[in-house]
PDB file of N, CA and C in Angstrom:
ATOM      1  N   MET A 205      40.414 -43.600 -69.242  1.00 56.00           N
ATOM      2  CA  MET A 205      42.051 -43.922 -69.645  1.00 56.00           C
ATOM      3  C   MET A 205      41.847 -46.006 -71.275  1.00 56.00           C
ATOM      4  N   ALA A 206      42.590 -46.096 -71.388  1.00 57.00           N
ATOM      5  CA  ALA A 206      42.909 -46.938 -72.538  1.00 57.00           C
ATOM      6  C   ALA A 206      43.412 -48.424 -72.010  1.00 57.00           C
ATOM      7  N   LYS A 207      42.323 -49.200 -72.550  1.00 59.00           N
ATOM      8  CA  LYS A 207      43.099 -50.454 -72.010  1.00 59.00           C
ATOM      9  C   LYS A 207      44.207 -50.976 -72.582  1.00 59.00           C
ATOM     10  N   LYS A 208      45.006 -52.111 -72.004  1.00 61.00           N
ATOM     11  CA  LYS A 208      46.513 -52.395 -72.581  1.00 61.00           C
ATOM     12  C   LYS A 208      45.801 -53.673 -73.269  1.00 61.00           C
ATOM     13  N   ASP A 209      46.185 -53.953 -73.750  1.00 60.00           N
ATOM     14  CA  ASP A 209      46.739 -55.733 -75.166  1.00 60.00           C
ATOM     15  C   ASP A 209      47.870 -56.211 -73.669  1.00 60.00           C
ATOM     16  N   GLU A 210      47.557 -57.572 -74.577  1.00 63.00           N
ATOM     17  CA  GLU A 210      48.428 -58.977 -73.390  1.00 63.00           C
ATOM     18  C   GLU A 210      50.274 -57.855 -73.791  1.00 63.00           C
ATOM     19  N   ASP A 211      50.849 -57.306 -74.327  1.00 63.00           N
ATOM     20  CA  ASP A 211      51.747 -57.201 -74.684  1.00 63.00           C
ATOM     21  C   ASP A 211      52.263 -55.867 -73.978  1.00 63.00           C
ATOM     22  N   GLY A 212      50.748 -55.427 -74.086  1.00 64.00           N
ATOM     23  CA  GLY A 212      51.676 -54.214 -72.221  1.00 64.00           C
ATOM     24  C   GLY A 212      51.137 -52.917 -73.291  1.00 64.00           C
ATOM     25  N   GLU A 213      50.760 -53.332 -74.046  1.00 65.00           N
ATOM     26  CA  GLU A 213      50.941 -52.004 -74.979  1.00 65.00           C
ATOM     27  C   GLU A 213      49.019 -51.191 -75.421  1.00 65.00           C
ATOM     28  N   ASP A 214      49.467 -50.045 -75.714  1.00 63.00           N
ATOM     29  CA  ASP A 214      48.043 -48.514 -75.836  1.00 63.00           C
ATOM     30  C   ASP A 214      46.906 -49.567 -76.884  1.00 63.00           C
ATOM     31  N   SER A 215      46.151 -50.353 -76.795  1.00 63.00           N
ATOM     32  CA  SER A 215      44.787 -51.034 -77.874  1.00 63.00           C
ATOM     33  C   SER A 215      44.244 -49.764 -78.745  1.00 63.00           C
ATOM     34  N   GLY A 216      43.863 -48.985 -78.067  1.00 66.00           N
ATOM     35  CA  GLY A 216      43.233 -47.918 -78.419  1.00 66.00           C
ATOM     36  C   GLY A 216      41.694 -47.514 -78.199  1.00 66.00           C
ATOM     37  N   ILE A 217      41.191 -48.575 -77.892  1.00 71.00           N
ATOM     38  CA  ILE A 217      39.764 -48.904 -76.985  1.00 71.00           C
ATOM     39  C   ILE A 217      40.310 -48.151 -74.845  1.00 71.00           C
ATOM     40  N   GLY A 218      39.032 -47.257 -75.390  1.00 69.00           N
ATOM     41  CA  GLY A 218      38.836 -46.218 -74.049  1.00 69.00           C
ATOM     42  C   GLY A 218      37.180 -46.253 -73.762  1.00 69.00           C
ATOM     43  N   VAL A 219      37.324 -46.047 -72.424  1.00 73.00           N
ATOM     44  CA  VAL A 219      35.981 -45.873 -72.256  1.00 73.00           C
ATOM     45  C   VAL A 219      35.447 -44.401 -71.641  1.00 73.00           C
ATOM     46  N   ALA A 220      34.542 -44.465 -72.381  1.00 73.00           N
ATOM     47  CA  ALA A 220      33.673 -42.854 -72.963  1.00 73.00           C
ATOM     48  C   ALA A 220      32.818 -42.409 -71.183  1.00 73.00           C
ATOM     49  N   THR A 221      33.166 -41.321 -70.492  1.00 76.00           N
ATOM     50  CA  THR A 221      32.419 -41.059 -69.677  1.00 76.00           C
ATOM     51  C   THR A 221      31.673 -39.656 -69.525  1.00 76.00           C
ATOM     52  N   LYS A 222      30.514 -39.805 -69.817  1.00 76.00           N
ATOM     53  CA  LYS A 222      29.382 -38.874 -69.860  1.00 76.00           C
ATOM     54  C   LYS A 222      29.456 -37.656 -68.386  1.00 76.00           C
ATOM     55  N   THR A 223      29.901 -36.717 -68.413  1.00 76.00           N
ATOM     56  CA  THR A 223      29.811 -36.162 -67.115  1.00 76.00           C
ATOM     57  C   THR A 223      28.813 -35.127 -67.274  1.00 76.00           C
ATOM     58  N   ARG A 224      27.606 -34.791 -66.208  1.00 77.00           N
ATOM     59  CA  ARG A 224      26.195 -34.401 -66.426  1.00 77.00           C
ATOM     60  C   ARG A 224      26.490 -32.569 -65.309  1.00 77.00           C
ATOM     61  N   THR A 225      26.298 -31.661 -65.848  1.00 81.00           N
ATOM     62  CA  THR A 225      26.307 -30.451 -64.979  1.00 81.00           C
ATOM     63  C   THR A 225      25.197 -30.165 -64.730  1.00 81.00           C
ATOM     64  N   LYS A 226      25.122 -29.802 -63.451  1.00 83.00           N
ATOM     65  CA  LYS A 226      23.323 -29.266 -62.775  1.00 83.00           C
ATOM     66  C   LYS A 226      23.459 -28.478 -62.903  1.00 83.00           C
ATOM     67  N   THR A 227      22.386 -27.897 -63.606  1.00 87.00           N
ATOM     68  CA  THR A 227      22.442 -26.266 -63.513  1.00 87.00           C
ATOM     69  C   THR A 227      21.189 -25.450 -62.816  1.00 87.00           C
ATOM     70  N   GLN A 228      21.784 -24.349 -61.967  1.00 87.00           N
ATOM     71  CA  GLN A 228      21.250 -24.662 -60.624  1.00 87.00           C
ATOM     72  C   GLN A 228      21.248 -23.287 -60.944  1.00 87.00           C
ATOM     73  N   ARG A 229      18.893 -22.558 -60.355  1.00 88.00           N
ATOM     74  CA  ARG A 229      19.088 -21.404 -60.628  1.00 88.00           C
ATOM     75  C   ARG A 229      19.585 -20.138 -59.784  1.00 88.00           C
ATOM     76  N   PRO A 230      19.351 -19.143 -60.774  1.00 87.00           N
ATOM     77  CA  PRO A 230      19.891 -18.229 -59.784  1.00 87.00           C
ATOM     78  C   PRO A 230      19.033 -17.571 -58.495  1.00 87.00           C
ATOM     79  N   SER A 231      19.429 -17.583 -57.442  1.00 95.00           N
ATOM     80  CA  SER A 231      18.228 -16.834 -55.800  1.00 95.00           C
ATOM     81  C   SER A 231      18.130 -15.954 -57.215  1.00 95.00           C
ATOM     82  N   LEU A 232      16.715 -15.574 -55.991  1.00 98.00           N
ATOM     83  CA  LEU A 232      15.895 -14.579 -56.103  1.00 98.00           C
ATOM     84  C   LEU A 232      16.167 -13.414 -54.943  1.00 98.00           C
ATOM     85  N   TYR A 233      15.712 -12.506 -55.134  1.00 98.00           N
ATOM     86  CA  TYR A 233      15.235 -11.245 -54.255  1.00 98.00           C
ATOM     87  C   TYR A 233      14.718 -10.668 -54.789  1.00 98.00           C
ATOM     88  N   ARG A 234      14.337 -10.725 -52.973  1.00 98.00           N
ATOM     89  CA  ARG A 234      13.375  -9.556 -53.260  1.00 98.00           C
ATOM     90  C   ARG A 234      13.087  -8.085 -53.535  1.00 98.00           C
ATOM     91  N   VAL A 235      12.763  -7.100 -54.061  1.00 98.00           N
ATOM     92  CA  VAL A 235      12.212  -5.567 -53.123  1.00 98.00           C
ATOM     93  C   VAL A 235      11.916  -5.251 -52.731  1.00 98.00           C
ATOM     94  N   LEU A 236      12.136  -4.874 -51.938  1.00 98.00           N
ATOM     95  CA  LEU A 236      11.575  -3.602 -50.996  1.00 98.00           C
ATOM     96  C   LEU A 236      10.902  -2.284 -51.455  1.00 98.00           C
ATOM     97  N   LEU A 237      10.577  -1.159 -50.664  1.00 98.00           N
ATOM     98  CA  LEU A 237       9.742   0.198 -51.151  1.00 98.00           C
ATOM     99  C   LEU A 237       9.812  -0.652 -49.271  1.00 98.00           C
ATOM    100  N   LEU A 238      10.608   0.924 -48.531  1.00 98.00           N
ATOM    101  CA  LEU A 238      10.231   1.237 -47.229  1.00 98.00           C
ATOM    102  C   LEU A 238       9.470   2.545 -46.741  1.00 98.00           C
ATOM    103  N   ASN A 239       8.471   2.484 -45.912  1.00 97.00           N
ATOM    104  CA  ASN A 239       8.214   3.117 -45.503  1.00 97.00           C
ATOM    105  C   ASN A 239       8.306   5.212 -45.125  1.00 97.00           C
ATOM    106  N   ASP A 240       7.936   5.855 -45.760  1.00 96.00           N
ATOM    107  CA  ASP A 240       8.513   7.579 -44.664  1.00 96.00           C
ATOM    108  C   ASP A 240       7.436   8.952 -44.638  1.00 96.00           C
ATOM    109  N   ASP A 241       7.229   9.166 -44.006  1.00 94.00           N
ATOM    110  CA  ASP A 241       6.589   9.738 -43.953  1.00 94.00           C
ATOM    111  C   ASP A 241       6.201  11.405 -45.123  1.00 94.00           C
ATOM    112  N   TYR A 242       7.735  11.461 -45.939  1.00 97.00           N
ATOM    113  CA  TYR A 242       7.174  12.498 -46.126  1.00 97.00           C
ATOM    114  C   TYR A 242       7.626  12.120 -48.170  1.00 97.00           C
ATOM    115  N   THR A 243       7.791  11.380 -48.467  1.00 97.00           N
ATOM    116  CA  THR A 243       7.674  10.631 -50.409  1.00 97.00           C
ATOM    117  C   THR A 243       5.679  10.832 -50.377  1.00 97.00           C
ATOM    118  N   PRO A 244       5.595  11.746 -51.571  1.00 98.00           N
ATOM    119  CA  PRO A 244       4.205  11.938 -51.583  1.00 98.00           C
ATOM    120  C   PRO A 244       3.637  10.477 -51.765  1.00 98.00           C
ATOM    121  N   MET A 245       2.436  10.342 -52.187  1.00 97.00           N
ATOM    122  CA  MET A 245       2.276   9.029 -52.738  1.00 97.00           C
ATOM    123  C   MET A 245       2.415   8.800 -54.030  1.00 97.00           C
ATOM    124  N   GLU A 246       1.779   9.829 -54.531  1.00 98.00           N
ATOM    125  CA  GLU A 246       1.851   9.998 -55.825  1.00 98.00           C
ATOM    126  C   GLU A 246       3.265   9.728 -56.721  1.00 98.00           C
ATOM    127  N   PHE A 247       4.277  10.122 -56.345  1.00 98.00           N
ATOM    128  CA  PHE A 247       5.250   9.924 -56.375  1.00 98.00           C
ATOM    129  C   PHE A 247       5.538   7.899 -56.855  1.00 98.00           C
ATOM    130  N   VAL A 248       5.680   7.651 -55.210  1.00 98.00           N
ATOM    131  CA  VAL A 248       5.884   6.209 -55.335  1.00 98.00           C
ATOM    132  C   VAL A 248       5.122   5.712 -56.110  1.00 98.00           C
ATOM    133  N   ILE A 249       3.366   5.390 -55.953  1.00 98.00           N
ATOM    134  CA  ILE A 249       2.538   5.067 -57.050  1.00 98.00           C
ATOM    135  C   ILE A 249       3.663   5.204 -58.800  1.00 98.00           C
ATOM    136  N   ALA A 250       3.850   6.925 -58.817  1.00 98.00           N
ATOM    137  CA  ALA A 250       4.744   6.888 -60.742  1.00 98.00           C
ATOM    138  C   ALA A 250       5.835   5.622 -60.314  1.00 98.00           C
ATOM    139  N   VAL A 251       6.602   5.670 -59.514  1.00 98.00           N
ATOM    140  CA  VAL A 251       7.758   4.906 -59.464  1.00 98.00           C
ATOM    141  C   VAL A 251       7.018   3.669 -59.505  1.00 98.00           C
ATOM    142  N   LEU A 252       6.313   2.665 -59.467  1.00 98.00           N
ATOM    143  CA  LEU A 252       6.089   1.137 -58.966  1.00 98.00           C
ATOM    144  C   LEU A 252       5.418   1.319 -60.467  1.00 98.00           C
ATOM    145  N   GLN A 253       4.829   1.951 -61.001  1.00 98.00           N
ATOM    146  CA  GLN A 253       4.238   2.001 -62.741  1.00 98.00           C
ATOM    147  C   GLN A 253       5.598   1.953 -63.860  1.00 98.00           C
ATOM    148  N   GLN A 254       5.952   2.828 -63.169  1.00 98.00           N
ATOM    149  CA  GLN A 254       7.617   3.022 -64.578  1.00 98.00           C
ATOM    150  C   GLN A 254       8.655   2.181 -64.401  1.00 98.00           C
ATOM    151  N   VAL A 255       8.902   2.053 -63.081  1.00 98.00           N
ATOM    152  CA  VAL A 255      10.607   0.445 -63.355  1.00 98.00           C
ATOM    153  C   VAL A 255       9.694  -0.717 -62.684  1.00 98.00           C
ATOM    154  N   PHE A 256       8.548  -0.957 -61.893  1.00 98.00           N
ATOM    155  CA  PHE A 256       8.374  -1.718 -61.301  1.00 98.00           C
ATOM    156  C   PHE A 256       7.145  -2.502 -62.476  1.00 98.00           C
ATOM    157  N   HIS A 257       6.288  -1.663 -63.552  1.00 98.00           N
ATOM    158  CA  HIS A 257       5.414  -1.893 -64.785  1.00 98.00           C
ATOM    159  C   HIS A 257       4.769  -2.319 -63.604  1.00 98.00           C
ATOM    160  N   LYS A 258       4.093  -1.889 -62.505  1.00 98.00           N
ATOM    161  CA  LYS A 258       2.959  -2.904 -62.607  1.00 98.00           C
ATOM    162  C   LYS A 258       1.489  -1.513 -63.010  1.00 98.00           C
ATOM    163  N   SER A 259       0.622  -1.674 -63.234  1.00 98.00           N
ATOM    164  CA  SER A 259      -0.393  -1.090 -63.263  1.00 98.00           C
ATOM    165  C   SER A 259      -1.077  -0.459 -62.251  1.00 98.00           C
ATOM    166  N   GLN A 260      -1.999   0.891 -62.781  1.00 98.00           N
ATOM    167  CA  GLN A 260      -2.219   1.742 -61.870  1.00 98.00           C
ATOM    168  C   GLN A 260      -2.866   1.033 -60.273  1.00 98.00           C
ATOM    169  N   GLU A 261      -3.862   0.137 -60.384  1.00 98.00           N
ATOM    170  CA  GLU A 261      -4.502  -0.259 -59.420  1.00 98.00           C
ATOM    171  C   GLU A 261      -2.885  -1.305 -58.686  1.00 98.00           C
ATOM    172  N   GLU A 262      -2.008  -2.183 -59.227  1.00 98.00           N
ATOM    173  CA  GLU A 262      -1.140  -2.599 -58.531  1.00 98.00           C
ATOM    174  C   GLU A 262      -0.817  -0.912 -57.825  1.00 98.00           C
ATOM    175  N   ALA A 263      -0.663  -1.025 -58.250  1.00 98.00           N
ATOM    176  CA  ALA A 263       0.903   0.187 -57.220  1.00 98.00           C
ATOM    177  C   ALA A 263       0.012   1.202 -56.591  1.00 98.00           C
ATOM    178  N   VAL A 264      -1.308   1.697 -56.732  1.00 98.00           N
ATOM    179  CA  VAL A 264      -1.624   1.796 -55.889  1.00 98.00           C
ATOM    180  C   VAL A 264      -2.247   0.908 -54.484  1.00 98.00           C
ATOM    181  N   THR A 265      -2.355  -0.276 -54.827  1.00 98.00           N
ATOM    182  CA  THR A 265      -2.659  -1.739 -53.608  1.00 98.00           C
ATOM    183  C   THR A 265      -0.939  -1.359 -53.160  1.00 98.00           C
ATOM    184  N   ILE A 266       0.190  -2.362 -53.936  1.00 98.00           N
ATOM    185  CA  ILE A 266       0.761  -1.453 -53.024  1.00 98.00           C
ATOM    186  C   ILE A 266       1.782  -0.317 -52.003  1.00 98.00           C
ATOM    187  N   THR A 267       1.697   0.809 -53.091  1.00 98.00           N
ATOM    188  CA  THR A 267       1.882   1.923 -51.850  1.00 98.00           C
ATOM    189  C   THR A 267       0.745   2.020 -50.760  1.00 98.00           C
ATOM    190  N   MET A 268       0.165   1.682 -50.476  1.00 98.00           N
ATOM    191  CA  MET A 268      -1.174   1.735 -49.847  1.00 98.00           C
ATOM    192  C   MET A 268      -0.907   0.450 -48.731  1.00 98.00           C
ATOM    193  N   HIS A 269      -0.301  -0.187 -49.382  1.00 98.00           N
ATOM    194  CA  HIS A 269       0.604  -1.668 -47.635  1.00 98.00           C
ATOM    195  C   HIS A 269       1.682  -1.005 -47.735  1.00 98.00           C
ATOM    196  N   VAL A 270       2.495  -0.305 -47.578  1.00 98.00           N
ATOM    197  CA  VAL A 270       3.192   0.404 -47.992  1.00 98.00           C
ATOM    198  C   VAL A 270       3.269   1.528 -46.437  1.00 98.00           C
ATOM    199  N   HIS A 271       2.408   1.668 -46.983  1.00 97.00           N
ATOM    200  CA  HIS A 271       1.870   3.202 -46.135  1.00 97.00           C
ATOM    201  C   HIS A 271       1.613   2.974 -44.666  1.00 97.00           C
ATOM    202  N   ASN A 272       0.200   1.669 -44.826  1.00 98.00           N
ATOM    203  CA  ASN A 272      -0.223   0.824 -44.028  1.00 98.00           C
ATOM    204  C   ASN A 272       0.741   0.169 -42.820  1.00 98.00           C
ATOM    205  N   ASN A 273       2.140  -0.758 -43.603  1.00 98.00           N
ATOM    206  CA  ASN A 273       2.647  -2.107 -42.818  1.00 98.00           C
ATOM    207  C   ASN A 273       3.775  -1.616 -42.166  1.00 98.00           C
ATOM    208  N   GLY A 274       4.305   0.019 -43.072  1.00 98.00           N
ATOM    209  CA  GLY A 274       5.930   0.173 -43.236  1.00 98.00           C
ATOM    210  C   GLY A 274       6.531  -0.644 -43.956  1.00 98.00           C
ATOM    211  N   VAL A 275       6.300  -1.899 -45.034  1.00 98.00           N
ATOM    212  CA  VAL A 275       6.964  -2.181 -45.938  1.00 98.00           C
ATOM    213  C   VAL A 275       6.315  -2.606 -47.712  1.00 98.00           C
ATOM    214  N   GLY A 276       6.893  -2.618 -48.665  1.00 98.00           N
ATOM    215  CA  GLY A 276       5.942  -4.207 -49.647  1.00 98.00           C
ATOM    216  C   GLY A 276       6.971  -3.863 -50.437  1.00 98.00           C
ATOM    217  N   GLU A 277       6.306  -5.278 -51.186  1.00 98.00           N
ATOM    218  CA  GLU A 277       8.039  -6.016 -51.965  1.00 98.00           C
ATOM    219  C   GLU A 277       6.481  -5.355 -53.124  1.00 98.00           C
ATOM    220  N   CYS A 278       7.876  -5.032 -54.013  1.00 98.00           N
ATOM    221  CA  CYS A 278       8.036  -3.975 -55.737  1.00 98.00           C
ATOM    222  C   CYS A 278       7.807  -5.816 -56.886  1.00 98.00           C
ATOM    223  N   GLY A 279       8.169  -7.192 -56.486  1.00 98.00           N
ATOM    224  CA  GLY A 279       8.592  -8.201 -57.126  1.00 98.00           C
ATOM    225  C   GLY A 279       9.763  -8.855 -56.926  1.00 98.00           C
ATOM    226  N   VAL A 280       9.930  -9.925 -57.711  1.00 98.00           N
ATOM    227  CA  VAL A 280      11.165 -10.242 -56.918  1.00 98.00           C
ATOM    228  C   VAL A 280      11.860 -11.328 -58.252  1.00 98.00           C
ATOM    229  N   PHE A 281      13.737 -10.705 -58.099  1.00 98.00           N
ATOM    230  CA  PHE A 281      13.718 -11.080 -59.359  1.00 98.00           C
ATOM    231  C   PHE A 281      15.228 -11.396 -59.211  1.00 98.00           C
ATOM    232  N   PRO A 282      15.875 -11.661 -60.679  1.00 97.00           N
ATOM    233  CA  PRO A 282      17.131 -11.988 -59.905  1.00 97.00           C
ATOM    234  C   PRO A 282      18.230 -11.527 -59.723  1.00 97.00           C
ATOM    235  N   TYR A 283      19.390 -11.494 -58.941  1.00 97.00           N
ATOM    236  CA  TYR A 283      20.147 -10.459 -58.250  1.00 97.00           C
ATOM    237  C   TYR A 283      19.856  -9.210 -59.296  1.00 97.00           C
ATOM    238  N   GLU A 284      20.954  -9.793 -59.779  1.00 97.00           N
ATOM    239  CA  GLU A 284      21.215  -8.597 -61.105  1.00 97.00           C
ATOM    240  C   GLU A 284      20.218  -7.136 -61.731  1.00 97.00           C
ATOM    241  N   VAL A 285      18.720  -7.803 -61.824  1.00 98.00           N
ATOM    242  CA  VAL A 285      17.658  -6.936 -62.450  1.00 98.00           C
ATOM    243  C   VAL A 285      16.868  -6.502 -60.880  1.00 98.00           C
ATOM    244  N   ALA A 286      17.476  -7.394 -60.009  1.00 98.00           N
ATOM    245  CA  ALA A 286      16.794  -6.627 -58.222  1.00 98.00           C
ATOM    246  C   ALA A 286      17.544  -5.507 -58.276  1.00 98.00           C
ATOM    247  N   GLU A 287      18.437  -5.698 -58.022  1.00 98.00           N
ATOM    248  CA  GLU A 287      20.003  -4.672 -57.823  1.00 98.00           C
ATOM    249  C   GLU A 287      19.552  -3.035 -58.901  1.00 98.00           C
ATOM    250  N   THR A 288      19.616  -3.701 -60.178  1.00 98.00           N
ATOM    251  CA  THR A 288      19.146  -2.732 -60.949  1.00 98.00           C
ATOM    252  C   THR A 288      17.783  -1.732 -60.484  1.00 98.00           C
ATOM    253  N   LYS A 289      16.769  -2.140 -60.149  1.00 98.00           N
ATOM    254  CA  LYS A 289      15.714  -1.312 -60.188  1.00 98.00           C
ATOM    255  C   LYS A 289      15.987  -1.291 -58.593  1.00 98.00           C
ATOM    256  N   VAL A 290      16.117  -1.564 -58.012  1.00 98.00           N
ATOM    257  CA  VAL A 290      17.050  -0.503 -56.371  1.00 98.00           C
ATOM    258  C   VAL A 290      17.627   0.369 -56.748  1.00 98.00           C
ATOM    259  N   THR A 291      18.758   0.646 -58.029  1.00 98.00           N
ATOM    260  CA  THR A 291      19.481   1.752 -58.200  1.00 98.00           C
ATOM    261  C   THR A 291      18.607   2.632 -58.776  1.00 98.00           C
ATOM    262  N   ARG A 292      17.217   2.442 -59.767  1.00 98.00           N
ATOM    263  CA  ARG A 292      16.470   2.853 -60.493  1.00 98.00           C
ATOM    264  C   ARG A 292      15.608   4.016 -59.990  1.00 98.00           C
ATOM    265  N   VAL A 293      15.098   3.321 -58.660  1.00 98.00           N
ATOM    266  CA  VAL A 293      14.065   3.636 -57.756  1.00 98.00           C
ATOM    267  C   VAL A 293      15.259   4.740 -56.532  1.00 98.00           C
ATOM    268  N   MET A 294      15.793   4.368 -56.063  1.00 98.00           N
ATOM    269  CA  MET A 294      16.700   5.491 -55.480  1.00 98.00           C
ATOM    270  C   MET A 294      17.249   6.913 -56.344  1.00 98.00           C
ATOM    271  N   ASP A 295      17.492   6.226 -57.559  1.00 98.00           N
ATOM    272  CA  ASP A 295      17.703   7.473 -58.467  1.00 98.00           C
ATOM    273  C   ASP A 295      16.765   8.717 -58.573  1.00 98.00           C
ATOM    274  N   ALA A 296      16.285   7.862 -58.546  1.00 98.00           N
ATOM    275  CA  ALA A 296      14.524   9.208 -58.778  1.00 98.00           C
ATOM    276  C   ALA A 296      14.717   9.751 -58.015  1.00 98.00           C
ATOM    277  N   ALA A 297      13.939   9.248 -56.675  1.00 98.00           N
ATOM    278  CA  ALA A 297      14.243   9.992 -55.260  1.00 98.00           C
ATOM    279  C   ALA A 297      14.643  10.542 -55.192  1.00 98.00           C
ATOM    280  N   ARG A 298      16.057  10.250 -55.275  1.00 98.00           N
ATOM    281  CA  ARG A 298      17.366  11.350 -55.313  1.00 98.00           C
ATOM    282  C   ARG A 298      16.845  12.704 -55.785  1.00 98.00           C
ATOM    283  N   LYS A 299      16.599  12.742 -57.396  1.00 98.00           N
ATOM    284  CA  LYS A 299      16.684  13.411 -58.212  1.00 98.00           C
ATOM    285  C   LYS A 299      14.826  14.735 -57.695  1.00 98.00           C
ATOM    286  N   HIS A 300      14.262  13.566 -57.485  1.00 98.00           N
ATOM    287  CA  HIS A 300      12.800  14.800 -56.946  1.00 98.00           C
ATOM    288  C   HIS A 300      13.221  14.648 -55.058  1.00 98.00           C
ATOM    289  N   GLN A 301      13.895  14.374 -54.588  1.00 98.00           N
ATOM    290  CA  GLN A 301      14.321  14.770 -53.303  1.00 98.00           C
ATOM    291  C   GLN A 301      13.821  14.479 -52.090  1.00 98.00           C
ATOM    292  N   HIS A 302      13.149  13.070 -52.521  1.00 98.00           N
ATOM    293  CA  HIS A 302      12.457  12.369 -51.924  1.00 98.00           C
ATOM    294  C   HIS A 302      13.229  10.965 -51.025  1.00 98.00           C
ATOM    295  N   PRO A 303      13.042  11.397 -49.542  1.00 98.00           N
ATOM    296  CA  PRO A 303      14.260  10.035 -48.926  1.00 98.00           C
ATOM    297  C   PRO A 303      12.804   8.890 -48.855  1.00 98.00           C
ATOM    298  N   LEU A 304      12.226   8.323 -49.875  1.00 98.00           N
ATOM    299  CA  LEU A 304      12.526   6.917 -49.956  1.00 98.00           C
ATOM    300  C   LEU A 304      13.130   5.965 -50.441  1.00 98.00           C
ATOM    301  N   GLN A 305      13.541   4.621 -49.365  1.00 98.00           N
ATOM    302  CA  GLN A 305      14.033   3.934 -49.493  1.00 98.00           C
ATOM    303  C   GLN A 305      13.492   2.531 -50.283  1.00 98.00           C
ATOM    304  N   CYS A 306      14.469   2.061 -51.027  1.00 98.00           N
ATOM    305  CA  CYS A 306      14.443   1.302 -51.733  1.00 98.00           C
ATOM    306  C   CYS A 306      15.423  -0.047 -51.776  1.00 98.00           C
ATOM    307  N   VAL A 307      15.254  -1.388 -51.349  1.00 98.00           N
ATOM    308  CA  VAL A 307      16.310  -2.240 -50.721  1.00 98.00           C
ATOM    309  C   VAL A 307      15.659  -3.318 -51.040  1.00 98.00           C
ATOM    310  N   MET A 308      16.813  -4.279 -51.006  1.00 98.00           N
ATOM    311  CA  MET A 308      16.413  -5.806 -51.814  1.00 98.00           C
ATOM    312  C   MET A 308      17.343  -7.050 -50.730  1.00 98.00           C
ATOM    313  N   GLU A 309      16.121  -7.988 -50.764  1.00 98.00           N
ATOM    314  CA  GLU A 309      16.828  -8.856 -49.381  1.00 98.00           C
ATOM    315  C   GLU A 309      17.006 -10.553 -50.603  1.00 98.00           C
ATOM    316  N   LYS A 310      17.328 -11.291 -49.732  1.00 97.00           N
ATOM    317  CA  LYS A 310      17.404 -12.738 -50.470  1.00 97.00           C
ATOM    318  C   LYS A 310      16.409 -13.936 -50.247  1.00 97.00           C
ATOM    319  N   GLN A 311      15.544 -13.866 -51.402  1.00 93.00           N
ATOM    320  CA  GLN A 311      14.061 -14.010 -51.162  1.00 93.00           C
ATOM    321  C   GLN A 311      14.855 -15.976 -50.160  1.00 93.00           C
TER     322      GLN A 311
END
């Protein structure tokens, strides 16, 4: 708002305000594989390596965790990345006629 001089006219002097916007980190989502009794472990290991870029050892560890506990975490990602990875897993499972399920949940 500009200041007024004695005559009530605009003096051309103003107050500069600086607004700072706080950037918020995007919400993260856990991508989870669910165990079933039909999908071969070799397929699950291959999916973990191809979609999630896991090493052979990491893929085997996650696969065994899914097998023993019913669910296992593949990674944590921003929403769009998690959604894409879930879609890629589900498409691969469908293409190979496996009932493998992959879901995401907010962390």
